[in-house]
Amino acid sequence: MIAAQAKLVYHLNKYYNEKCQSRKAAISKTIREVCKVVSDVLKEVEVQEPRFISSLNEMENRFEGLEVIAPTEFEVVLYLNQMGVFNFVDDGSLPGCAVLKLSDGRKRSMSLWVEFITASGYLSARKIRSRFQTLVAQAVDKCSYRDVVKMVADTSEVKLRIRDRYIVQITPAFKCTGIWPRSAAHWPLPHIPWPGPNRVAEVKAEGFNLLSKECYSLNGKQSSAESDAWVLQFAEAENRLLLGGCRKKCLSVLKTLRDRHLELPGQPLNNYHMKTLVSYECEKHPRESDWDENCLGDRLNGILLQLISCLQCRRCPHYFLPNLDLFQGKPHSGLENAAKQTWRLAREILTNPKSLEKL
């Protein structure tokens, strides 16, 4: 048993050093190329409208606010200033969303974003995004990369197509630090010893972001309340949770397997599903020793089996907001196909670790 486990870990480490590292290097190169273009567009936006200041800064070899959705698909979060005069309200009526309401009607004129406030005193995510989309469209025509960048049409999101190869969504957002949403108040679960109190304090201090992007309710239509609402995002908090042991290595292997074998019609699976399942696996295996390098194979198998279960049940709850289903709106046939492919992959890795050389 131990020999089989060691064999699997050996092949996984080899896979990580060869395939995962080359994936990382290729994506880093793409990110540099993409960020040059996006920075140029955002510089033009700022000239037209100083309220939209580019926050795409490089820190310690990573760009703040940039998320890799897939090797050719990225999201750049653009942090806006001055949320000050609004109260953050998440009463659970819109899973995964919250609203920003004027703390006092008399403060309306004091807001930097006065023309985007609705009659009932909400700062409208949709109105801000609509204005931003117009500015980006103008900037694309003026910027020095105008020959290689185009706006993606037929969406209310702000999306750029770069060199006909890459898609970048630019999402206006507010950073919320020092508060924690009511809809995530159940976390951490009292009966689970992971993460310890110090890490919990760090994660909660990291806070969350409020993104201006489409949040669809079950019927796929957006009500006006939803279009004014902001989407909760916990990227920094989630990254902090995955520090230590082989957690990040495990996620890297999962992302690489997804890119190479689970990029399927209808895009049922993305990197964020993988990140979410690693967090759940941390709860199931709360001891640090469960994440030693020699446990990498066990953890990977556990996550792949959990993924198959989620795909078969057609439900993958968000880690911090379990009422939010990350598979919502995905076609059932796509989820079934992904379940079959994941099962094939898991069986292959488990029964023949050497097959990783070809995966």
Tab-separated table of C-alpha atoms in Angstrom, residues 7-247:
chain	number	residue	atom	x	y	z
A	7	LYS	CA	4.853	5.512	-6.603
A	8	LEU	CA	1.854	7.782	-7.210
A	9	VAL	CA	3.515	10.694	-5.366
A	10	TYR	CA	6.711	10.179	-7.400
A	11	HIS	CA	4.794	10.388	-10.697
A	12	LEU	CA	2.712	13.355	-9.486
A	13	ASN	CA	5.865	15.255	-8.533
A	14	LYS	CA	7.323	14.488	-11.939
A	15	TYR	CA	4.078	15.689	-13.544
A	16	TYR	CA	4.212	18.853	-11.444
A	17	ASN	CA	7.842	19.606	-12.325
A	18	GLU	CA	7.331	19.017	-16.036
A	19	LYS	CA	3.730	19.707	-17.090
A	20	CYS	CA	2.523	22.063	-14.344
A	21	GLN	CA	5.639	24.220	-14.393
A	22	SER	CA	5.585	24.539	-18.180
A	23	ARG	CA	1.881	25.488	-17.978
A	24	LYS	CA	2.730	28.148	-15.368
A	25	ALA	CA	5.575	29.526	-17.475
A	26	ALA	CA	3.377	29.710	-20.590
A	27	ILE	CA	0.561	31.446	-18.680
A	28	SER	CA	3.008	33.931	-17.084
A	29	LYS	CA	4.244	34.847	-20.545
A	30	THR	CA	0.658	35.291	-21.784
A	31	ILE	CA	-0.210	37.413	-18.728
A	32	ARG	CA	2.664	39.815	-19.474
A	33	GLU	CA	1.530	40.155	-23.070
A	34	VAL	CA	-2.133	40.634	-22.113
A	35	CYS	CA	-1.425	43.082	-19.275
A	36	LYS	CA	0.594	45.359	-21.586
A	37	VAL	CA	-2.484	45.760	-23.787
A	38	VAL	CA	-4.973	46.062	-20.906
A	39	SER	CA	-2.785	48.656	-19.131
A	40	ASP	CA	-2.655	50.719	-22.309
A	41	VAL	CA	-6.449	50.604	-22.700
A	42	LEU	CA	-6.955	51.528	-19.034
A	43	LYS	CA	-4.534	54.439	-19.363
A	44	GLU	CA	-6.756	55.805	-22.149
A	45	VAL	CA	-9.851	55.274	-19.999
A	46	GLU	CA	-8.255	57.228	-17.156
A	47	VAL	CA	-7.523	60.165	-19.473
A	48	GLN	CA	-11.232	60.362	-20.366
A	49	GLU	CA	-12.585	59.634	-16.898
A	50	PRO	CA	-10.227	60.019	-13.893
A	51	ARG	CA	-12.631	58.152	-11.588
A	52	PHE	CA	-11.630	54.889	-13.286
A	53	ILE	CA	-7.988	54.707	-12.212
A	54	SER	CA	-6.069	51.611	-13.307
A	55	SER	CA	-5.179	49.364	-10.370
A	56	LEU	CA	-3.433	46.759	-12.535
A	57	ASN	CA	-0.058	46.944	-10.796
A	58	GLU	CA	2.634	44.290	-10.697
A	59	MET	CA	3.647	43.231	-7.201
A	60	GLU	CA	6.160	40.457	-6.497
A	61	ASN	CA	5.770	38.979	-9.989
A	62	ARG	CA	1.980	38.970	-9.952
A	63	PHE	CA	-0.546	41.489	-11.177
A	64	GLU	CA	-2.968	42.699	-8.546
A	65	GLY	CA	-6.574	41.820	-9.356
A	66	LEU	CA	-5.765	39.414	-12.205
A	67	GLU	CA	-7.385	35.968	-12.155
A	68	VAL	CA	-6.636	33.162	-14.612
A	69	ILE	CA	-9.946	31.590	-15.690
A	70	ALA	CA	-8.298	29.335	-18.320
A	71	PRO	CA	-4.974	29.537	-20.237
A	72	THR	CA	-6.468	31.969	-22.769
A	73	GLU	CA	-9.099	33.581	-20.561
A	74	PHE	CA	-8.485	36.125	-17.802
A	75	GLU	CA	-10.312	38.536	-15.541
A	76	VAL	CA	-8.864	41.848	-14.397
A	77	VAL	CA	-10.548	43.418	-11.381
A	78	LEU	CA	-10.381	47.200	-11.499
A	79	TYR	CA	-10.587	48.615	-7.965
A	80	LEU	CA	-12.649	51.805	-7.666
A	81	ASN	CA	-12.196	54.462	-4.987
A	82	GLN	CA	-14.548	55.893	-2.403
A	83	MET	CA	-17.207	53.472	-1.360
A	84	GLY	CA	-17.444	55.605	1.796
A	85	VAL	CA	-21.014	56.966	1.853
A	86	PHE	CA	-22.647	53.564	1.189
A	87	ASN	CA	-23.672	50.798	3.532
A	88	PHE	CA	-22.990	47.211	2.524
A	89	VAL	CA	-26.231	45.170	2.668
A	90	ASP	CA	-26.375	41.408	2.093
A	91	ASP	CA	-29.665	40.086	3.400
A	92	GLY	CA	-29.420	36.794	1.481
A	93	SER	CA	-32.247	37.654	-0.931
A	94	LEU	CA	-29.839	37.402	-3.872
A	95	PRO	CA	-27.434	34.474	-3.325
A	96	GLY	CA	-23.854	35.547	-3.974
A	97	CYS	CA	-24.774	39.237	-4.272
A	98	ALA	CA	-25.070	42.327	-2.108
A	99	VAL	CA	-26.186	45.922	-2.568
A	100	LEU	CA	-24.597	49.253	-1.691
A	101	LYS	CA	-27.137	51.667	-0.214
A	102	LEU	CA	-26.620	55.336	0.613
A	103	SER	CA	-26.089	55.576	4.361
A	104	ASP	CA	-27.982	58.872	4.383
A	105	GLY	CA	-30.054	60.423	1.562
A	106	ARG	CA	-28.439	63.800	2.247
A	107	LYS	CA	-25.040	62.380	1.327
A	108	ARG	CA	-26.062	61.646	-2.278
A	109	SER	CA	-24.271	64.708	-3.673
A	110	MET	CA	-21.108	63.871	-1.664
A	111	SER	CA	-20.599	60.598	-3.512
A	112	LEU	CA	-17.948	60.356	-6.193
A	113	TRP	CA	-20.433	58.171	-8.112
A	114	VAL	CA	-23.504	60.397	-7.776
A	115	GLU	CA	-24.999	59.800	-11.252
A	116	PHE	CA	-24.962	56.026	-10.763
A	117	ILE	CA	-27.177	56.094	-7.663
A	118	THR	CA	-30.751	54.887	-8.260
A	119	ALA	CA	-33.841	56.797	-7.085
A	120	SER	CA	-34.087	54.446	-4.109
A	121	GLY	CA	-30.515	55.179	-3.058
A	122	TYR	CA	-28.599	52.143	-4.378
A	123	LEU	CA	-25.279	52.411	-6.184
A	124	SER	CA	-26.041	50.519	-9.393
A	125	ALA	CA	-23.416	48.009	-10.494
A	126	ARG	CA	-25.008	47.882	-13.950
A	127	LYS	CA	-24.952	51.663	-14.470
A	128	ILE	CA	-21.277	51.889	-13.502
A	129	ARG	CA	-20.430	48.972	-15.806
A	130	SER	CA	-22.392	50.478	-18.671
A	131	ARG	CA	-20.480	53.761	-18.390
A	132	PHE	CA	-17.191	51.868	-18.092
A	133	GLN	CA	-18.025	49.785	-21.168
A	134	THR	CA	-18.538	52.958	-23.242
A	135	LEU	CA	-15.206	54.359	-22.033
A	136	VAL	CA	-13.342	51.114	-22.797
A	137	ALA	CA	-14.862	50.972	-26.301
A	138	GLN	CA	-13.556	54.501	-26.982
A	139	ALA	CA	-10.167	53.680	-25.431
A	140	VAL	CA	-9.774	50.564	-27.609
A	141	ASP	CA	-10.055	52.756	-30.720
A	142	LYS	CA	-7.455	55.225	-29.443
A	143	CYS	CA	-4.869	53.037	-27.697
A	144	SER	CA	-1.548	52.095	-29.275
A	145	TYR	CA	-2.615	48.418	-29.531
A	146	ARG	CA	-5.812	49.179	-31.491
A	147	ASP	CA	-4.768	46.778	-34.285
A	148	VAL	CA	-4.732	43.756	-31.973
A	149	VAL	CA	-7.550	44.462	-29.497
A	150	LYS	CA	-11.335	44.414	-30.039
A	151	MET	CA	-14.364	44.682	-27.773
A	152	VAL	CA	-16.432	41.490	-27.485
A	153	ALA	CA	-19.966	42.365	-28.642
A	154	ASP	CA	-23.355	41.097	-27.388
A	155	THR	CA	-22.563	41.145	-23.671
A	156	SER	CA	-23.092	43.648	-20.881
A	157	GLU	CA	-19.699	42.599	-19.475
A	158	VAL	CA	-16.586	44.511	-20.492
A	159	LYS	CA	-14.610	41.953	-22.489
A	160	LEU	CA	-11.636	42.387	-24.791
A	161	ARG	CA	-10.416	39.972	-27.446
A	162	ILE	CA	-6.642	40.323	-27.831
A	163	ARG	CA	-4.754	39.041	-30.897
A	164	ASP	CA	-7.806	36.863	-31.645
A	165	ARG	CA	-6.423	34.455	-29.050
A	166	TYR	CA	-7.132	35.782	-25.574
A	167	ILE	CA	-10.269	36.994	-23.825
A	168	VAL	CA	-9.926	39.434	-20.922
A	169	GLN	CA	-12.872	40.583	-18.863
A	170	ILE	CA	-12.323	43.873	-17.000
A	171	THR	CA	-14.590	44.139	-13.977
A	172	PRO	CA	-15.078	47.315	-11.918
A	173	ALA	CA	-15.090	46.514	-8.191
A	174	PHE	CA	-14.857	47.797	-4.638
A	175	LYS	CA	-12.450	46.233	-2.143
A	176	CYS	CA	-14.044	45.600	1.258
A	177	THR	CA	-11.565	45.044	4.063
A	178	GLY	CA	-12.207	44.886	7.773
A	179	ILE	CA	-15.795	43.614	7.317
A	180	TRP	CA	-17.124	40.122	6.662
A	181	PRO	CA	-20.415	39.438	4.825
A	182	ARG	CA	-23.394	38.186	6.775
A	183	SER	CA	-24.018	35.537	4.105
A	184	ALA	CA	-20.635	33.981	5.021
A	185	ALA	CA	-21.110	34.369	8.801
A	186	HIS	CA	-21.427	30.583	9.292
A	187	TRP	CA	-17.727	30.233	8.367
A	188	PRO	CA	-15.609	28.690	9.832
A	189	LEU	CA	-17.803	25.739	10.794
A	190	PRO	CA	-17.597	25.298	14.579
A	191	HIS	CA	-17.020	21.516	14.548
A	192	ILE	CA	-14.116	21.618	12.068
A	193	PRO	CA	-10.636	22.445	13.415
A	194	TRP	CA	-9.379	23.904	10.108
A	195	PRO	CA	-8.249	26.599	9.587
A	196	GLY	CA	-6.947	27.610	13.034
A	197	PRO	CA	-8.053	30.876	14.713
A	198	ASN	CA	-5.011	32.829	13.478
A	199	ARG	CA	-5.619	31.904	9.849
A	200	VAL	CA	-9.337	32.665	10.221
A	201	ALA	CA	-8.480	36.143	11.531
A	202	GLU	CA	-6.095	36.702	8.570
A	203	VAL	CA	-8.699	35.540	6.036
A	204	LYS	CA	-11.434	37.738	7.484
A	205	ALA	CA	-9.091	40.737	7.600
A	206	GLU	CA	-8.329	40.103	3.903
A	207	GLY	CA	-12.023	40.729	3.287
A	208	PHE	CA	-13.700	40.392	-0.104
A	209	ASN	CA	-14.481	42.258	-3.312
A	210	LEU	CA	-17.771	43.505	-4.727
A	211	LEU	CA	-17.748	43.024	-8.486
A	212	SER	CA	-19.902	44.695	-11.110
A	213	LYS	CA	-20.838	41.689	-13.235
A	214	GLU	CA	-23.938	39.771	-14.225
A	215	CYS	CA	-25.454	37.656	-11.462
A	216	TYR	CA	-28.240	35.515	-12.842
A	217	SER	CA	-30.995	34.094	-10.693
A	218	LEU	CA	-32.335	30.635	-11.472
A	219	ASN	CA	-34.410	31.612	-14.490
A	220	GLY	CA	-31.473	33.255	-16.269
A	221	LYS	CA	-33.264	36.628	-16.400
A	222	GLN	CA	-31.936	39.594	-14.481
A	223	SER	CA	-34.360	41.514	-12.328
A	224	SER	CA	-33.657	45.202	-11.774
A	225	ALA	CA	-32.595	44.450	-8.179
A	226	GLU	CA	-30.036	41.988	-9.501
A	227	SER	CA	-28.681	44.355	-12.115
A	228	ASP	CA	-28.057	46.979	-9.419
A	229	ALA	CA	-26.496	44.360	-7.109
A	230	TRP	CA	-22.787	43.559	-6.759
A	231	VAL	CA	-21.288	40.060	-6.872
A	232	LEU	CA	-19.275	38.877	-3.840
A	233	GLN	CA	-15.794	37.558	-4.601
A	234	PHE	CA	-13.239	36.177	-2.114
A	235	ALA	CA	-10.138	35.635	-4.281
A	236	GLU	CA	-7.535	36.926	-1.785
A	237	ALA	CA	-9.157	35.166	1.174
A	238	GLU	CA	-9.226	31.884	-0.778
A	239	ASN	CA	-5.572	32.238	-1.772
A	240	ARG	CA	-4.622	32.736	1.869
A	241	LEU	CA	-6.482	29.570	2.867
A	242	LEU	CA	-4.392	27.479	0.483
A	243	LEU	CA	-1.013	28.421	1.961
A	244	GLY	CA	1.044	25.653	3.554
A	245	GLY	CA	1.668	21.980	2.825
A	246	CYS	CA	1.017	20.646	-0.670
A	247	ARG	CA	-2.299	22.536	-1.118
